[in-house]
Amino acid sequence: MRHPHRTAGLGLAALLAAASPAIAETTLRIAMTAADVPTTTGMPNNGFEGMRFLGYPIFEGLVLWDLSRADRPAVLRPGLAERWEQDPADPKTWIFHLRQGVTFHDGTPLTADAVIWNLDRFFKPDSPQFEPAGAGITRARNPILAGYRKLDEATVAISTSRVASYFPYMAVYILMASPQSWEKAGRDWAKVSTLPAAGTGPFKLGKFSPRVSVELLKNPAYWDQARVPKLDRVLLLPMPEANTRLAALRSGQVDWIEVPPPDAIPSLKQAGFNIVTNSYPHVWPWIFQLGGAATPFKDVRVRQGLNYCVDRKGLVEMLNGTAEPSVGWLKPSDPNFGKPENRYGFDPAKGKALLAAAGYTPQKPLAFKVMISASGSGQMLPLPMNEYMQQNLKEACGVDVTFEVTEWNTLLTAVRQGPDAPILNGATATNPSSPSSDAGVMARYFLQAFVPPNGFNWGQWTDPGFEGAFAALETARDEAGFNTAYAKAHERLVDDPPWLYIVHDLNPRAMSRKVKGFTSAQSWFQDLVPVEMP
């Protein structure tokens, strides 16, 4: 099964020539997995790869990720807000104190009014500046945001629909663009994307060619002078096909590729390229649909059985060690993994027994369709990985799996729809990879309140034990109480699995030895500021 590589008819050499006729000495050229350049209005599409390269480097939030260390999962740090706290009188309200002296790339100041303008852009459909595409992404990542107001010129209050100890982990996904960008474009978001739009980040947008390339330029006037980029320019090139990325790196046409083909890693190392990996909060699953009319996944025995049918170690071997087996949303090494009753391993006998108890036997085999993408943010190598899964489940447990292969953004659109939506074309499971970084992500993927369009609980899973544990987590007043509730919530994700847990990615990248200063953060996002080229 293969999906055509679409580059608007351009060969790789022509694509690079069109993107950049002259490469400066301090230019870093990166081949992304995306099939297109992420959108450039200030809230990029293409999932977290869009945020990685066209989000945080240019457009910042009140809260940011600390991506400076490789030895621990990324934590939060102050961004456009110097500090924040829950209102002592109302724990549903968070107060953000804005950083002073920050300007957008167009020279206009960051003010409380600019923050409110951006919140209206995402959360107020009748505002003149409402941007449907960016709003859909931002609202899905902030499903509990209920209101906001300016307290004074340097302070903004944001209210949530429920008490949420983790709200800063959602606020990190609300990016700020200059209101002047929209005015300059004649109040037309389609034109904003080609201006380019102005953010506040260490890089600013340069030339933009849809489906071809986009460049990021150093922002010498960045508000944190200790974090002015060392590079003059970063050139981003969409290359969804892994072998195309590999050829570009080997020929010297790019300096850095996301997700090299695993079977090429030994030869890349032998040729002097750096292979960079690190554990990070990323799970690559199949998500079960429990709410549809024709789904087989309402029976927990089917979901548990499938989790015992997967030869995860075999898949890791196929990926040349660039992943690790997944037996839950969190990794077993995570202190909040808990002590679930089920510890999934490759046990076909147990898997088949559970399927048989649910009514699926060799005479009546389990059969279903999974919607998958050909590439995309965090998707690793979805075609060969899913072909492996198809063969594994057939041979181990007699399960018949077919695929609906689509483009990454189409898959993202599908998982924001209800069950049996026409876009799914009969699929009752989907394969978008997921962050597993914090309780804020857990909320929007698994709480019953966040079925689409309110969040990412596409499978419409609900579990009373999970709901109760999560309620305790949301109102926890100390770290010990929070962690106890978090572990209990995760135990329910394992024992009443809404997903088929397959692998955790190790975030592989291949780079020229000329690339210096990169730290592989334990995060979906990475810091380009300290990177150097000779």
Coordinates of C-alpha atoms in Angstrom, one line a residue:
M1 CA 0.0 0.0 0.0
R2 CA 1.5 3.3 -1.0
H3 CA 0.4 6.9 -1.2
P4 CA 1.6 9.2 -3.9
H5 CA 4.1 11.9 -2.9
R6 CA 2.6 15.3 -3.9
T7 CA 4.9 18.2 -4.5
A8 CA 2.9 20.1 -7.1
G9 CA 5.0 18.5 -9.9
L10 CA 8.3 19.8 -8.7
G11 CA 11.4 17.6 -8.5
L12 CA 13.5 18.0 -5.4
A13 CA 16.2 20.0 -7.1
A14 CA 13.6 22.3 -8.6
L15 CA 11.8 22.6 -5.3
L16 CA 15.0 23.7 -3.5
A17 CA 16.0 26.1 -6.3
A18 CA 12.6 27.7 -6.2
A19 CA 12.7 27.9 -2.4
S20 CA 16.1 29.4 -2.2
P21 CA 18.3 30.4 -5.1
A22 CA 21.1 31.4 -2.8
I23 CA 21.7 29.7 0.6
A24 CA 23.5 31.9 3.1
E25 CA 26.3 30.5 5.2
T26 CA 24.1 30.7 8.4
T27 CA 21.1 29.1 6.9
L28 CA 19.8 25.8 8.3
R29 CA 17.7 23.8 5.9
I30 CA 15.1 21.4 7.5
A31 CA 13.0 18.7 5.7
M32 CA 9.7 18.3 7.5
T33 CA 7.4 15.3 7.3
A34 CA 4.4 17.6 6.5
A35 CA 3.0 17.4 3.0
D36 CA 2.6 21.2 2.9
V37 CA 4.0 24.3 4.6
P38 CA 2.0 24.9 7.8
T39 CA -0.3 27.9 7.7
T40 CA 1.4 31.2 8.6
T41 CA -1.3 33.4 10.2
G42 CA -0.2 32.8 13.7
M43 CA -1.9 29.4 14.5
P44 CA -0.3 26.8 12.2
N45 CA -2.1 23.7 11.0
N46 CA -0.2 20.4 10.4
G47 CA -0.5 19.4 14.1
F48 CA 2.4 19.7 16.5
E49 CA 4.9 19.7 13.6
G50 CA 3.3 23.0 12.6
M51 CA 3.6 24.3 16.1
R52 CA 7.2 23.1 16.3
F53 CA 8.4 25.0 13.2
L54 CA 5.8 27.6 12.3
G55 CA 4.4 28.2 15.8
Y56 CA 6.7 28.8 18.7
P57 CA 9.7 30.1 16.8
I58 CA 7.6 33.0 15.5
F59 CA 4.4 33.3 17.6
E60 CA 4.4 33.0 21.4
G61 CA 1.9 32.5 24.1
L62 CA 1.5 33.8 27.6
V63 CA 3.1 30.5 28.7
L64 CA 6.0 28.8 26.9
W65 CA 7.8 25.4 27.1
D66 CA 11.3 25.2 28.6
L67 CA 13.1 23.3 25.9
S68 CA 16.6 23.8 27.2
R69 CA 17.2 20.3 28.7
A70 CA 17.4 16.8 27.4
D71 CA 17.4 15.0 30.7
R72 CA 13.8 15.5 31.8
P73 CA 10.4 16.0 30.3
A74 CA 9.9 19.7 29.2
V75 CA 8.2 21.9 31.8
L76 CA 6.6 25.3 31.5
R77 CA 8.3 28.7 31.7
P78 CA 7.1 32.3 31.6
G79 CA 6.5 33.7 28.1
L80 CA 4.5 36.8 27.3
A81 CA 3.3 36.6 30.9
E82 CA 6.0 37.0 33.5
R83 CA 3.9 35.1 36.0
W84 CA 0.4 33.8 36.6
E85 CA -1.7 32.5 39.5
Q86 CA -5.2 31.2 40.3
D87 CA -7.5 33.8 41.7
P88 CA -7.6 33.0 45.5
A89 CA -11.3 34.0 45.5
D90 CA -12.2 32.0 42.4
P91 CA -10.1 28.9 41.4
K92 CA -11.7 28.9 38.0
T93 CA -10.0 32.2 37.1
W94 CA -6.3 32.5 36.2
I95 CA -4.6 35.9 36.3
F96 CA -1.7 36.6 33.9
H97 CA 0.7 39.5 34.4
L98 CA 2.1 40.6 31.1
R99 CA 5.8 41.1 30.3
Q100 CA 6.6 44.7 29.7
G101 CA 8.6 46.1 26.8
V102 CA 7.6 43.3 24.3
T103 CA 7.0 44.3 20.7
F104 CA 5.6 42.4 17.7
H105 CA 7.9 42.0 14.7
D106 CA 6.1 45.0 13.1
G107 CA 7.1 47.2 16.0
T108 CA 3.7 47.5 17.7
P109 CA 3.6 46.8 21.4
L110 CA 2.2 43.7 23.2
T111 CA -0.6 45.1 25.4
A112 CA -3.5 43.7 27.3
D113 CA -5.7 44.9 24.5
A114 CA -3.6 42.9 22.0
V115 CA -4.0 39.8 24.1
I116 CA -7.8 40.3 24.3
W117 CA -7.9 40.9 20.5
N118 CA -6.2 37.5 20.0
L119 CA -8.5 35.8 22.4
D120 CA -11.5 37.3 20.5
R121 CA -9.9 36.0 17.3
F122 CA -10.0 32.5 18.6
F123 CA -13.0 32.4 21.0
K124 CA -15.5 35.1 19.9
P125 CA -17.2 34.0 16.6
D126 CA -18.9 37.4 16.1
S127 CA -15.7 39.4 16.5
P128 CA -14.5 41.1 13.2
Q129 CA -11.1 39.3 13.5
F130 CA -12.5 35.9 14.1
E131 CA -10.4 33.3 12.2
P132 CA -12.3 30.0 11.8
A133 CA -9.3 27.8 10.9
G134 CA -7.1 29.1 13.8
A135 CA -10.0 29.1 16.1
G136 CA -10.9 25.5 15.5
I137 CA -7.3 24.4 16.4
T138 CA -7.0 26.7 19.4
R139 CA -10.4 25.9 20.9
A140 CA -9.8 22.2 20.6
R141 CA -6.6 22.6 22.6
N142 CA -8.4 24.8 25.2
P143 CA -11.9 23.3 25.5
I144 CA -12.4 24.6 29.1
L145 CA -11.7 28.3 28.4
A146 CA -14.9 30.1 29.3
G147 CA -14.2 33.8 29.4
Y148 CA -11.5 36.5 29.7
R149 CA -11.2 40.1 30.5
K150 CA -8.6 42.9 30.8
L151 CA -7.9 43.9 34.4
D152 CA -5.5 46.7 33.6
E153 CA -2.9 47.6 30.9
A154 CA -0.6 44.8 32.0
T155 CA -3.0 42.2 33.4
V156 CA -5.5 39.8 31.9
A157 CA -7.8 37.3 33.6
I158 CA -8.9 34.0 31.9
S159 CA -11.7 31.9 33.3
T160 CA -12.3 28.2 32.8
S161 CA -15.5 26.2 32.8
R162 CA -14.2 23.9 35.5
V163 CA -11.5 24.1 38.2
A164 CA -8.4 23.0 36.4
S165 CA -5.0 22.8 38.1
Y166 CA -3.5 22.1 34.7
F167 CA -4.8 25.1 32.8
P168 CA -1.4 26.7 32.1
Y169 CA -0.6 23.5 30.1
M170 CA -3.5 24.5 27.8
A171 CA -2.7 28.2 27.7
V172 CA 0.7 27.3 26.2
Y173 CA -1.2 26.6 22.9
I174 CA -2.7 30.1 22.6
L175 CA -0.4 32.0 20.3
M176 CA -0.4 35.8 19.8
A177 CA -0.1 37.6 16.5
S178 CA 0.0 41.3 15.9
P179 CA -3.5 42.9 15.4
Q180 CA -1.7 45.3 12.9
S181 CA -1.0 42.3 10.7
W182 CA -4.7 41.8 10.2
E183 CA -5.3 45.5 9.6
K184 CA -2.4 45.7 7.1
A185 CA -3.9 42.8 5.2
G186 CA -7.2 44.6 4.8
R187 CA -8.8 42.6 7.6
D188 CA -8.5 39.4 5.5
W189 CA -6.9 36.4 7.1
A190 CA -6.1 34.9 3.6
K191 CA -3.9 37.9 2.9
V192 CA -2.4 37.9 6.4
S193 CA -0.7 34.5 5.6
T194 CA 1.3 36.1 2.8
L195 CA 2.3 39.4 4.4
P196 CA 3.9 37.8 6.4
A197 CA 2.2 37.9 9.8
A198 CA 4.0 39.4 12.8
G199 CA 4.6 37.6 16.1
T200 CA 6.9 38.3 19.0
G201 CA 9.2 35.3 18.8
P202 CA 13.0 34.9 18.3
F203 CA 12.4 34.3 14.5
K204 CA 10.2 36.2 12.1
L205 CA 8.6 35.0 8.9
G206 CA 10.3 35.6 5.6
K207 CA 9.4 34.3 2.2
F208 CA 6.5 31.9 2.0
S209 CA 5.6 29.6 -1.0
P210 CA 2.7 27.2 -0.4
R211 CA 3.7 23.6 -0.8
V212 CA 7.3 24.6 -1.5
S213 CA 9.0 26.4 1.4
V214 CA 9.0 29.0 4.1
E215 CA 11.9 30.9 5.7
L216 CA 12.4 32.0 9.2
L217 CA 14.7 35.0 9.8
K218 CA 16.6 36.0 12.9
N219 CA 14.8 38.6 15.0
P220 CA 17.7 40.8 16.4
A221 CA 15.2 42.8 18.5
Y222 CA 13.8 39.9 20.4
W223 CA 12.7 40.8 23.8
D224 CA 15.0 38.3 25.5
Q225 CA 18.4 39.3 24.2
A226 CA 20.0 36.2 25.7
R227 CA 17.9 34.2 23.2
V228 CA 18.6 35.9 19.9
P229 CA 19.1 33.1 17.4
K230 CA 22.6 32.3 16.3
L231 CA 21.3 31.4 12.8
D232 CA 20.5 34.1 10.3
R233 CA 17.9 32.0 8.5
V234 CA 16.0 28.7 8.7
L235 CA 14.5 27.2 5.5
L236 CA 11.7 24.8 6.0
L237 CA 10.8 22.3 3.2
P238 CA 7.8 19.9 3.3
M239 CA 8.9 16.4 2.3
P240 CA 6.3 13.8 3.4
E241 CA 8.1 10.8 1.8
A242 CA 10.9 9.5 4.0
N243 CA 13.2 8.4 1.1
T244 CA 12.9 11.9 -0.4
R245 CA 14.1 13.4 2.9
L246 CA 16.9 10.8 3.0
A247 CA 18.1 11.6 -0.5
A248 CA 18.0 15.3 0.2
L249 CA 20.2 14.9 3.3
R250 CA 22.7 12.6 1.6
S251 CA 23.1 14.9 -1.4
G252 CA 23.7 17.9 0.8
Q253 CA 20.5 19.7 -0.2
V254 CA 19.2 19.9 3.4
D255 CA 21.1 19.8 6.7
W256 CA 18.4 18.2 8.9
I257 CA 15.6 15.7 8.3
E258 CA 12.7 14.7 10.6
V259 CA 12.1 10.9 10.9
P260 CA 14.8 9.3 8.8
P261 CA 13.9 5.8 7.4
P262 CA 15.0 3.4 10.2
D263 CA 16.7 1.0 7.8
A264 CA 19.0 3.8 6.6
I265 CA 20.2 4.8 10.1
P266 CA 23.3 2.5 10.2
S267 CA 24.5 3.7 6.8
L268 CA 23.8 7.4 7.8
K269 CA 25.9 6.9 10.9
Q270 CA 28.7 5.3 8.9
A271 CA 28.6 8.2 6.4
G272 CA 29.2 10.7 9.3
F273 CA 25.7 12.0 9.9
N274 CA 24.4 12.5 13.5
I275 CA 21.3 10.5 14.5
V276 CA 19.6 12.3 17.4
T277 CA 17.0 10.5 19.5
N278 CA 15.4 11.0 22.9
S279 CA 12.5 9.7 24.9
Y280 CA 9.6 12.1 24.8
P281 CA 5.9 12.2 25.6
H282 CA 4.5 10.7 22.4
V283 CA 2.3 7.7 21.9
W284 CA 1.5 6.1 18.5
P285 CA -1.9 4.4 18.9
W286 CA -5.0 3.3 17.1
I287 CA -8.0 5.1 18.7
F288 CA -11.1 3.1 19.1
Q289 CA -14.6 4.5 18.2
L290 CA -17.0 3.5 20.9
G291 CA -20.0 5.7 19.9
G292 CA -20.7 4.6 16.3
A293 CA -23.5 2.4 15.2
A294 CA -21.3 -0.3 13.6
T295 CA -18.3 -0.3 15.9
P296 CA -17.0 -3.5 17.5
F297 CA -15.2 -1.6 20.2
K298 CA -18.0 -1.1 22.8
D299 CA -17.0 -4.3 24.4
V300 CA -14.0 -3.8 26.6
R301 CA -12.9 -7.4 26.0
V302 CA -12.3 -6.5 22.3
R303 CA -10.1 -3.5 23.3
Q304 CA -8.2 -5.5 25.9
G305 CA -7.8 -8.5 23.6
L306 CA -6.3 -6.4 20.8
N307 CA -3.8 -4.9 23.2
Y308 CA -2.6 -8.4 24.0
C309 CA -2.3 -9.3 20.3
V310 CA 0.3 -6.7 19.3
D311 CA 4.0 -7.8 18.9
R312 CA 5.4 -4.4 19.9
K313 CA 9.0 -5.6 20.2
G314 CA 8.8 -6.8 16.7
L315 CA 7.7 -3.4 15.5
V316 CA 10.5 -1.7 17.5
E317 CA 13.0 -4.0 15.8
M318 CA 11.5 -3.0 12.4
L319 CA 12.0 0.7 13.4
N320 CA 15.6 0.0 14.2
G321 CA 15.2 0.9 17.8
T322 CA 13.7 4.4 17.2
A323 CA 10.6 3.6 19.3
E324 CA 9.8 1.7 22.5
P325 CA 6.8 -0.5 23.3
S326 CA 3.7 1.3 24.6
V327 CA 1.4 -0.4 27.2
G328 CA -0.5 2.7 28.2
W329 CA -0.8 6.4 27.5
L330 CA 2.1 7.1 29.8
K331 CA 5.4 5.1 29.7
P332 CA 5.8 2.4 32.4
S333 CA 8.8 4.4 33.7
D334 CA 6.5 7.4 34.4
P335 CA 5.9 7.8 38.2
N336 CA 2.2 8.4 37.4
F337 CA 1.8 5.2 35.4
G338 CA 0.0 3.6 38.4
K339 CA -0.6 -0.1 39.0
P340 CA -3.2 -1.3 36.5
E341 CA -4.5 -4.8 36.5
N342 CA -3.5 -5.4 32.9
R343 CA 0.1 -5.3 31.8
Y344 CA -0.1 -5.7 28.0
G345 CA 2.5 -7.9 26.3
F346 CA 2.5 -10.1 23.2
D347 CA 0.1 -12.9 24.4
P348 CA -1.9 -14.1 21.4
A349 CA -3.6 -16.8 23.5
K350 CA -4.9 -14.3 26.0
G351 CA -5.9 -11.9 23.2
K352 CA -7.8 -14.6 21.2
A353 CA -9.6 -15.8 24.4
L354 CA -10.8 -12.2 25.1
L355 CA -11.9 -11.8 21.5
A356 CA -13.7 -15.2 21.6
A357 CA -15.5 -14.2 24.9
A358 CA -16.7 -11.1 23.0
G359 CA -18.0 -13.3 20.1
Y360 CA -15.1 -13.1 17.7
T361 CA -13.8 -16.5 16.7
P362 CA -12.1 -18.0 13.6
Q363 CA -15.5 -18.7 12.2
K364 CA -16.6 -15.0 12.9
P365 CA -13.3 -13.0 12.9
L366 CA -13.1 -9.5 14.1
A367 CA -12.8 -7.1 11.1
F368 CA -12.6 -3.3 11.0
K369 CA -11.2 -0.4 9.1
V370 CA -8.6 2.1 10.4
M371 CA -8.2 5.6 9.0
I372 CA -4.4 6.4 8.7
S373 CA -2.3 9.1 7.0
A374 CA 0.6 8.7 4.6
S375 CA 2.7 11.1 6.7
G376 CA 2.4 14.0 9.1
S377 CA 3.4 15.5 12.4
G378 CA 4.5 12.8 14.8
Q379 CA 3.2 10.0 12.5
M380 CA 6.6 8.4 12.3
L381 CA 6.4 6.0 9.3
P382 CA 2.7 5.3 9.2
L383 CA 2.5 3.2 6.0
P384 CA 5.0 0.5 6.8
M385 CA 4.1 0.6 10.5
N386 CA 0.4 0.0 9.8
E387 CA 1.2 -2.7 7.3
Y388 CA 3.2 -4.4 10.0
M389 CA 0.2 -4.1 12.4
Q390 CA -2.2 -5.5 9.7
Q391 CA 0.0 -8.6 9.3
N392 CA 0.7 -9.0 13.0
L393 CA -3.0 -8.9 14.0
K394 CA -4.0 -11.3 11.3
E395 CA -1.3 -13.8 12.1
A396 CA -1.5 -13.6 15.9
C397 CA -5.2 -13.3 16.5
G398 CA -7.0 -13.8 13.1
V399 CA -8.1 -10.1 13.0
D400 CA -8.9 -8.6 9.6
V401 CA -7.8 -5.0 9.3
T402 CA -8.2 -2.7 6.3
F403 CA -7.1 0.9 5.9
E404 CA -8.5 4.2 4.7
V405 CA -5.4 6.1 3.7
T406 CA -5.7 9.9 3.7
E407 CA -3.7 13.1 4.0
W408 CA -2.7 14.2 7.5
N409 CA -4.9 17.3 7.7
T410 CA -7.8 15.2 6.5
L411 CA -7.2 12.8 9.3
L412 CA -7.1 15.6 11.8
T413 CA -10.4 16.9 10.4
A414 CA -11.9 13.4 10.7
V415 CA -11.1 13.0 14.4
R416 CA -12.9 16.3 15.1
Q417 CA -16.1 14.7 13.7
G418 CA -18.7 12.5 15.3
P419 CA -18.9 8.7 14.8
D420 CA -20.1 7.5 11.4
A421 CA -19.2 10.8 9.8
P422 CA -19.0 10.4 6.0
I423 CA -15.4 11.6 6.0
L424 CA -14.4 8.4 7.9
N425 CA -15.7 6.2 5.0
G426 CA -16.6 3.4 7.4
A427 CA -13.5 3.5 9.6
T428 CA -14.1 2.7 13.3
A429 CA -10.6 3.4 14.4
T430 CA -8.1 6.2 13.6
N431 CA -4.3 6.5 13.9
P432 CA -3.3 10.1 14.9
S433 CA -0.3 10.1 17.2
S434 CA -0.7 11.9 20.5
P435 CA 1.2 13.9 23.0
S436 CA 1.1 12.4 26.5
S437 CA 2.9 15.3 28.2
D438 CA 0.5 16.5 30.9
A439 CA -2.9 16.3 32.5
G440 CA -4.2 19.0 30.2
V441 CA -3.8 16.8 27.2
M442 CA -5.2 13.8 29.2
A443 CA -8.3 15.9 29.8
R444 CA -9.1 16.8 26.2
Y445 CA -8.4 13.3 24.9
F446 CA -10.3 11.3 27.5
L447 CA -12.9 13.2 29.6
Q448 CA -16.5 12.6 28.4
A449 CA -17.0 16.4 28.4
F450 CA -14.6 16.7 25.5
V451 CA -16.1 14.6 22.8
P452 CA -16.0 16.5 19.5
P453 CA -16.5 19.3 18.8
N454 CA -15.5 20.2 22.4
G455 CA -12.2 18.3 22.3
F456 CA -10.3 15.3 21.1
N457 CA -12.2 12.4 22.7
W458 CA -13.1 11.2 19.2
G459 CA -13.8 7.7 20.5
Q460 CA -16.5 9.0 22.9
W461 CA -15.0 6.9 25.6
T462 CA -16.2 7.3 29.2
D463 CA -15.3 5.6 32.4
P464 CA -16.7 6.5 35.8
G465 CA -13.5 5.6 37.6
F466 CA -11.5 7.9 35.3
E467 CA -13.9 10.7 35.7
G468 CA -13.7 10.5 39.5
A469 CA -10.0 10.3 39.6
F470 CA -9.7 13.2 37.2
A471 CA -12.0 15.4 39.3
A472 CA -9.7 14.8 42.3
L473 CA -6.7 15.8 40.1
E474 CA -8.4 19.0 39.0
T475 CA -9.0 20.2 42.5
A476 CA -5.8 18.9 44.1
R477 CA -4.2 21.4 46.4
D478 CA -0.7 19.8 46.6
E479 CA 1.6 17.8 44.4
A480 CA 1.1 14.5 46.3
G481 CA -2.7 14.6 45.9
F482 CA -2.3 15.6 42.2
N483 CA 0.1 12.7 41.5
T484 CA -2.1 10.1 43.3
A485 CA -5.2 11.1 41.3
Y486 CA -3.1 11.2 38.1
A487 CA -2.0 7.6 38.6
K488 CA -5.5 6.4 39.4
A489 CA -6.8 8.1 36.2
H490 CA -4.0 6.4 34.2
E491 CA -4.8 3.0 35.6
R492 CA -8.3 3.3 34.1
L493 CA -6.8 4.2 30.7
V494 CA -5.0 0.9 30.8
D495 CA -7.6 -1.4 32.2
D496 CA -10.5 0.1 30.2
P497 CA -8.4 1.0 27.2
P498 CA -9.9 3.6 24.8
W499 CA -6.9 3.0 22.5
L500 CA -4.7 0.3 21.1
Y501 CA -1.4 1.2 22.6
I502 CA 1.4 0.4 20.1
V503 CA 4.7 2.3 20.5
H504 CA 6.2 5.5 22.0
D505 CA 8.3 7.4 19.5
L506 CA 12.0 8.2 20.3
N507 CA 11.9 11.3 18.1
P508 CA 14.7 10.5 15.6
R509 CA 16.3 13.1 13.5
A510 CA 19.3 12.9 11.1
M511 CA 21.6 15.9 10.8
S512 CA 24.7 17.0 9.0
R513 CA 27.7 17.2 11.4
K514 CA 27.7 20.9 10.6
V515 CA 24.7 21.4 12.7
K516 CA 25.9 22.4 16.2
G517 CA 24.2 23.4 19.5
F518 CA 21.0 21.4 19.2
T519 CA 19.4 19.9 22.4
S520 CA 16.9 17.2 21.8
A521 CA 14.2 18.2 24.4
Q522 CA 11.8 15.6 25.8
S523 CA 9.0 17.4 24.0
W524 CA 7.1 17.6 20.7
F525 CA 8.7 21.0 20.4
Q526 CA 12.3 21.9 19.9
D527 CA 14.4 25.1 20.4
L528 CA 16.1 26.4 17.2
V529 CA 17.6 29.4 19.0
P530 CA 21.0 27.9 20.1
V531 CA 21.5 26.0 16.8
E532 CA 24.6 27.0 14.8
M533 CA 26.0 26.4 11.4
P534 CA 29.6 27.1 10.4

